[in-house]
Short mmCIF file of C-alpha atoms and ligand atoms in Angstrom, two decimals:
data_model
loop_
_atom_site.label_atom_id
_atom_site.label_comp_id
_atom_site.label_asym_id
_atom_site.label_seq_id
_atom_site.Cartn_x
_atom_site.Cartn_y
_atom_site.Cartn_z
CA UNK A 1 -22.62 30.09 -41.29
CA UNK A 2 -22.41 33.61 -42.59
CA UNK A 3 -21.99 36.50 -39.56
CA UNK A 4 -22.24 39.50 -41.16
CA UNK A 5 -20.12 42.76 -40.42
CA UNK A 6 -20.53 42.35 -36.72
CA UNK A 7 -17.36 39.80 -34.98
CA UNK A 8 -18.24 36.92 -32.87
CA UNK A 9 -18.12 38.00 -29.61
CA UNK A 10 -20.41 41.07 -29.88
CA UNK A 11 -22.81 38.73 -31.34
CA UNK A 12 -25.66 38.27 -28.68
CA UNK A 13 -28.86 36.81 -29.85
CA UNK A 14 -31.87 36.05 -28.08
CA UNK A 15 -34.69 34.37 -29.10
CA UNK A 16 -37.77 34.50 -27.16
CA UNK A 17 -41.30 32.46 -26.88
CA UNK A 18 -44.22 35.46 -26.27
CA UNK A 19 -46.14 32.74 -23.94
CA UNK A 20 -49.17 33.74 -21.95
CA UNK A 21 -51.27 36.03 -24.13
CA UNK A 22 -54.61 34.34 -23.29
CA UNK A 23 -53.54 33.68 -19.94
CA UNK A 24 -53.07 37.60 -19.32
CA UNK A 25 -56.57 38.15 -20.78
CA UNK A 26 -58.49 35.75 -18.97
CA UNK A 27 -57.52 36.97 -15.46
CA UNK A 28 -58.73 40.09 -16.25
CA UNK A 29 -62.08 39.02 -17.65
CA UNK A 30 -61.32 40.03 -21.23
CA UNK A 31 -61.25 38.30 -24.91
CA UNK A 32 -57.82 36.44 -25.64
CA UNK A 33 -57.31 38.78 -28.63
CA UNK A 34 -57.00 41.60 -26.05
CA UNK A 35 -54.12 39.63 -24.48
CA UNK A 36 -52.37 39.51 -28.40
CA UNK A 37 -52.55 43.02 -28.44
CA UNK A 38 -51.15 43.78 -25.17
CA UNK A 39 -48.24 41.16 -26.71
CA UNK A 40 -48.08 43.57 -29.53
CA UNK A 41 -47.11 46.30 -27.63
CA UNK A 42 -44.59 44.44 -25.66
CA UNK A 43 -43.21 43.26 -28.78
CA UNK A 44 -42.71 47.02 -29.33
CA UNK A 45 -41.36 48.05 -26.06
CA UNK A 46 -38.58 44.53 -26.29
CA UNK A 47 -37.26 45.73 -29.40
CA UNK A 48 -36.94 49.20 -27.76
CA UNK A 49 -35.20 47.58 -24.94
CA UNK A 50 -32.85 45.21 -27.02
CA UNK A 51 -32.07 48.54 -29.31
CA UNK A 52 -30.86 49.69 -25.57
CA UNK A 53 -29.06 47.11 -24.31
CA UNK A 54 -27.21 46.14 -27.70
CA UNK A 55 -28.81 42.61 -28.11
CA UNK A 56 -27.74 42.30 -31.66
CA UNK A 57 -30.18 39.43 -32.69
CA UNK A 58 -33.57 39.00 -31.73
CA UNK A 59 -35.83 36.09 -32.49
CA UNK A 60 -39.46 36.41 -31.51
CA UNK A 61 -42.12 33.23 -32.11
CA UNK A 62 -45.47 35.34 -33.07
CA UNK A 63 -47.27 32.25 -34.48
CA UNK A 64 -46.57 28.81 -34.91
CA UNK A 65 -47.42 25.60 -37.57
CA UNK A 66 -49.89 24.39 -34.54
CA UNK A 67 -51.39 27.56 -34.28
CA UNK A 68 -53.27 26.99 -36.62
CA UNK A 69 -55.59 24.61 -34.57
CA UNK A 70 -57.03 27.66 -32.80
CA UNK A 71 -60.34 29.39 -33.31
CA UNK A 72 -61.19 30.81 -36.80
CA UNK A 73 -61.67 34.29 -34.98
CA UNK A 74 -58.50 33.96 -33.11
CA UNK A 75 -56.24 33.18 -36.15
CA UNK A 76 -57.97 36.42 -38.17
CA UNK A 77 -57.42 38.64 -35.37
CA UNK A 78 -53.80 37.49 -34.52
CA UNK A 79 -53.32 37.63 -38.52
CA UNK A 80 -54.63 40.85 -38.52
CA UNK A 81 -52.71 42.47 -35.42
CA UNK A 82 -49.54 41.20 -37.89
CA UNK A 83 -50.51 43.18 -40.45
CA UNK A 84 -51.32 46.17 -38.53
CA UNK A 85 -48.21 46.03 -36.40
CA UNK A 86 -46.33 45.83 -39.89
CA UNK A 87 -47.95 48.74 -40.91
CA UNK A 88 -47.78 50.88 -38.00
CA UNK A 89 -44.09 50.09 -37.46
CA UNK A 90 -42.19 50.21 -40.25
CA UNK A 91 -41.01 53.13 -40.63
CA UNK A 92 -39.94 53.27 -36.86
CA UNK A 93 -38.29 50.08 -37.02
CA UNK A 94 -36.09 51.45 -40.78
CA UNK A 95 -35.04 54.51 -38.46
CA UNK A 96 -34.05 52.25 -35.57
CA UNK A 97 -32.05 50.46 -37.76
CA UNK A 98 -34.01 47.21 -37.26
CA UNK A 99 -33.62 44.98 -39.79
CA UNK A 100 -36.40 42.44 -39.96
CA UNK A 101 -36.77 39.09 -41.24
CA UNK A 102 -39.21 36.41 -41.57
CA UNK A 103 -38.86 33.05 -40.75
CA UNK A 104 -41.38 29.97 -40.98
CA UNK A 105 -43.40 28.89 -44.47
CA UNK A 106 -44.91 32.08 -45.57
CA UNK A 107 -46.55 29.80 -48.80
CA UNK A 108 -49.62 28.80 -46.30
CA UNK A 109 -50.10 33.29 -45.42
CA UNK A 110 -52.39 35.05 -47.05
CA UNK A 111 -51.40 37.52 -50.31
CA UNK A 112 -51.56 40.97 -48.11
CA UNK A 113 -49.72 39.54 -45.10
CA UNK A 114 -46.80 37.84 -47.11
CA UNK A 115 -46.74 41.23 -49.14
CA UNK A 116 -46.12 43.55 -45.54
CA UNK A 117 -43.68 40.78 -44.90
CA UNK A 118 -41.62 41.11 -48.45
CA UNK A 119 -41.88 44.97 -48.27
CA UNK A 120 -40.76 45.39 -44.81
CA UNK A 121 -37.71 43.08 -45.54
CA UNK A 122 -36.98 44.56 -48.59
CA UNK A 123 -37.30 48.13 -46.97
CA UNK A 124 -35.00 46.95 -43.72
CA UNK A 125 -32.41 45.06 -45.58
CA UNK A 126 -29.57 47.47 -45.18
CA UNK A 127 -30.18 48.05 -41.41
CA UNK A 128 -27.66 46.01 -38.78
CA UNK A 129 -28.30 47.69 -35.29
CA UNK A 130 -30.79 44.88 -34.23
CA UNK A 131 -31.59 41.51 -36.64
CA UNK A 132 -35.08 41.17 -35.66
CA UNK A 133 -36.69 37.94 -36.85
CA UNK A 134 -40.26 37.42 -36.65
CA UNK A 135 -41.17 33.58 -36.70
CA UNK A 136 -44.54 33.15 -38.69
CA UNK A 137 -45.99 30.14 -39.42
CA UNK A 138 -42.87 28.84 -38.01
CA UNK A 139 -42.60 25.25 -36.74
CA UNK A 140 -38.86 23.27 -36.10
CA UNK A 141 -39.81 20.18 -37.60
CA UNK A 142 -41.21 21.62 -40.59
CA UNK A 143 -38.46 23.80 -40.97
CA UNK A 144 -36.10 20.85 -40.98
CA UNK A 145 -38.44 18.80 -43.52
CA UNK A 146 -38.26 21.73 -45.41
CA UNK A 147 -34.11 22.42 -45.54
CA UNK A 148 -34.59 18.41 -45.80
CA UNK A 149 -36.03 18.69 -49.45
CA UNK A 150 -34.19 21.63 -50.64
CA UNK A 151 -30.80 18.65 -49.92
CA UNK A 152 -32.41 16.28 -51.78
CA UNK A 153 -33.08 18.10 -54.42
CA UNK A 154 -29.72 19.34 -55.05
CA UNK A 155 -28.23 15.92 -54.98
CA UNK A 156 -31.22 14.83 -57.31
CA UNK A 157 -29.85 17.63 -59.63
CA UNK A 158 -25.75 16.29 -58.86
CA UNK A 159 -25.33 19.62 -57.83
CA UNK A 160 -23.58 18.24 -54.31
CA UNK A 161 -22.90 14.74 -52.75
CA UNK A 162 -24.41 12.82 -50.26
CA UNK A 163 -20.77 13.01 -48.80
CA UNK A 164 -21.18 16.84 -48.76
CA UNK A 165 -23.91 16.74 -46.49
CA UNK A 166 -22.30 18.24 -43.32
CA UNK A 167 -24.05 19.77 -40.33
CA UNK A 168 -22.81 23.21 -41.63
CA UNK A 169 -24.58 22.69 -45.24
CA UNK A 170 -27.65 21.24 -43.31
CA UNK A 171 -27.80 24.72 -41.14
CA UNK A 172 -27.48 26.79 -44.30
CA UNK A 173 -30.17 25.35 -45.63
CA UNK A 174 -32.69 26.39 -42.89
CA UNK A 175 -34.80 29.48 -42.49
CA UNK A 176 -31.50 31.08 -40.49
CA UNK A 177 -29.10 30.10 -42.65
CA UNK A 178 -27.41 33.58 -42.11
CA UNK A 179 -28.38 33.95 -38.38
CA UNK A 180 -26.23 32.92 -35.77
CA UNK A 181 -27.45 30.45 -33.33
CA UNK A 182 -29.47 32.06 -30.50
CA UNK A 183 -27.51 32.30 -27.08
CA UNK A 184 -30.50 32.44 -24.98
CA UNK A 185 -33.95 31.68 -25.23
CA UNK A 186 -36.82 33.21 -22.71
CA UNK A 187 -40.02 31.73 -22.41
CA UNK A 188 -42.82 33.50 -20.62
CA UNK A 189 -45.85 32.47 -18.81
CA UNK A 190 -43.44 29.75 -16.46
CA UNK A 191 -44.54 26.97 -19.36
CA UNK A 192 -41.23 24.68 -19.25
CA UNK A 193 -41.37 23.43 -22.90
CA UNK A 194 -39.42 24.23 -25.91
CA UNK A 195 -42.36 24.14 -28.24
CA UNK A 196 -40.62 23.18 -31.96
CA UNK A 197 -39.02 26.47 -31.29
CA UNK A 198 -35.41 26.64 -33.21
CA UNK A 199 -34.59 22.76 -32.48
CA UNK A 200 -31.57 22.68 -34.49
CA UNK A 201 -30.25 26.33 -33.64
CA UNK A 202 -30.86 26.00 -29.72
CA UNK A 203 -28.56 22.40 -29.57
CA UNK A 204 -26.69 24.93 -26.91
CA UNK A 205 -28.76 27.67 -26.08
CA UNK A 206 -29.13 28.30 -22.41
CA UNK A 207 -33.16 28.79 -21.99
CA UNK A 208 -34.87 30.83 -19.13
CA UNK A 209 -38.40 29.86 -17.88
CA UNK A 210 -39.94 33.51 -16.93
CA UNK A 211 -42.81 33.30 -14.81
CA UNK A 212 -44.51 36.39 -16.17
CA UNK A 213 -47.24 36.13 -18.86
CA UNK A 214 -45.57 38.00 -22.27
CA UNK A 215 -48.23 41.18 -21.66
CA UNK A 216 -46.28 41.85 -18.73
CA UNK A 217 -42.63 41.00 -19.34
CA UNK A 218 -40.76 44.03 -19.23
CA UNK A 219 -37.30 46.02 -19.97
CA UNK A 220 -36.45 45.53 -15.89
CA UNK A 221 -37.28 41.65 -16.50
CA UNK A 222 -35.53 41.24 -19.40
CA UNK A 223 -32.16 43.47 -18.15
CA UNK A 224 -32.12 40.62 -15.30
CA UNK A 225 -32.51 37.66 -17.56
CA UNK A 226 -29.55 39.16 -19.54
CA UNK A 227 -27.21 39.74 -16.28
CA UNK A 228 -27.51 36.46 -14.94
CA UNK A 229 -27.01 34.68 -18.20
CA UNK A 230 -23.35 36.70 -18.79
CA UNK A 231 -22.92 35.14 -15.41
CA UNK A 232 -23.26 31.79 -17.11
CA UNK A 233 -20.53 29.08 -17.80
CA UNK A 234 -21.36 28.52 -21.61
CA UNK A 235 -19.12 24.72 -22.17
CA UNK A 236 -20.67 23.78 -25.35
CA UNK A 237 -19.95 20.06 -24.54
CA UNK A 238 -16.88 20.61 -23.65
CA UNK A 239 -15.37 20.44 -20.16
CA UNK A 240 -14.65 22.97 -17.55
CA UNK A 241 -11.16 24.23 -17.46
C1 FPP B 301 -48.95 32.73 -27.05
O1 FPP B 301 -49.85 33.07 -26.01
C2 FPP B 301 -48.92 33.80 -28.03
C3 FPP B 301 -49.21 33.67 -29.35
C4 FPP B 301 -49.60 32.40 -29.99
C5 FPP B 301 -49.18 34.84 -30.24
C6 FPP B 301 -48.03 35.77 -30.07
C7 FPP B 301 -48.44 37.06 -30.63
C8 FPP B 301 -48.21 38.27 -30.12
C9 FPP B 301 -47.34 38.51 -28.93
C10 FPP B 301 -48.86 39.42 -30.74
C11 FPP B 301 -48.07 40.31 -31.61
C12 FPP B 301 -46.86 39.80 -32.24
C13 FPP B 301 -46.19 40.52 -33.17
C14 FPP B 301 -44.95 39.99 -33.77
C15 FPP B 301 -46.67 41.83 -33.62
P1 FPP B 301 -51.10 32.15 -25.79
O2 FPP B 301 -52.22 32.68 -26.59
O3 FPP B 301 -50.76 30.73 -26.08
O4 FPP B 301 -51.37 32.32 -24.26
P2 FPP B 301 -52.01 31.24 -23.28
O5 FPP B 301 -51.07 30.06 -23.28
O6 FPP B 301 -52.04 31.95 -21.98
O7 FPP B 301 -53.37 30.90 -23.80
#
């Protein structure tokens, strides 16, 4: 796996499920797409915070392959909050040096969205202060079918082996092939599920269940989350010395 620039052990990446949206809405009466853009602006004020506490990697789920299923007016408005926090953001984001990325199968997005997305890499690429990845249209097992194909296909062409296939040359074939495997993942909204959320990359993540709904998960929150887990014994299968 390719880590740029930065050396292992300042690598620290978290990944995060933005759980509890609707949740957040309905207890205070309003429509669900009120909750998504209170989530928006946390989304803003966790990068913010990661910028501050020199998370280097940042992996946030904004919508998933089973989102899909939801309302016709939910899916426009959550599309179009994406585009809008694209638009309204980028240039904050290339002084921040944020570099964002898109993960998930943008082929099933819409022309404009998938065009924000491609500029706004294109425009970030040189940044490394925080690797911000933004899964869209993101879903584990279809990222895996996916990486799946793209092997096949190259020993269809003889371009490797069966015998090459390794777990390394399966993980460079995902989405992150040049991310490092998240550390930690937070979920919000106390839902203890993983969610086809990163199920190859998170083999040894340690996960916190947050109680709060995403709207209001905070810097304070999060600066907790992040003490206790340096706290953790990380064994990776192996045993304790
Ligand atoms: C889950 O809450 C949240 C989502 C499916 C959407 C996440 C989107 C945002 C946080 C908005 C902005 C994101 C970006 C990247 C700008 P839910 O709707 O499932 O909540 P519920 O379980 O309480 O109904």
């Amino acid at each position: 796996m390719k880590i740029d620039k930065k050396i292992e052990s300042e690598i620290l990446h978290v990944a995060m499920v933005m759980d509890g949206n609707g949740r957040w809405a309905n207890e205070r009466a309003l429509a669900r797409l009120k909750g998504h853009a209170k989530g928006a602006d946390r989304v803003r004020h966790i990068v913010r915070a990661s910028l501050d506490m020199r998370v280097t990697h940042l992996t946030l789920f904004a919508f998933s392959t089973e989102n899909w299923k939801r309302s016709e007016s939910e899916v426009l408005g959550l599309m179009s909050l994406f585009k809008k926090f694209m638009k309204s953001e980028a240039k904050k984001l290339l002084i921040n040096g944020v570099k964002v990325r898109f993960i998930g199968d943008r082929s099933k997005l819409d022309d404009p969205i998938i065009k924000l997305m491609n500029d706004l890499e294109l425009m970030t690429v040189e940044n490394d202060n925080l690797h911000l990845s933004i899964a869209l249209n993101y879903g584990g097992r279809d990222e895996i079918v996916r990486a799946t194909k793209k092997i096949a296909e190259k020993v269809k062409l003889g371009q490797i082996n069966t015998d090459d296939i390794s777990a390394e040359l399966f993980s460079n074939n995902l989405d992150t092939f040049d991310l490092p495997d998240p550390d930690l993942v937070i979920r919000t909204s106390g839902e203890m599920r993983t969610s086809n959320f990163l199920p190859w990359q998170c083999a040894y993540s340690e996960y916190v269940f947050e109680q709060s709904n995403w709207p209001d998960f905070n810097k304070d929150i999060y600066q907790k989350i992040l003490n206790d887990f340096k706290n953790r014994e990380r064994r990776f299968g192996a045993v304790l010395k």
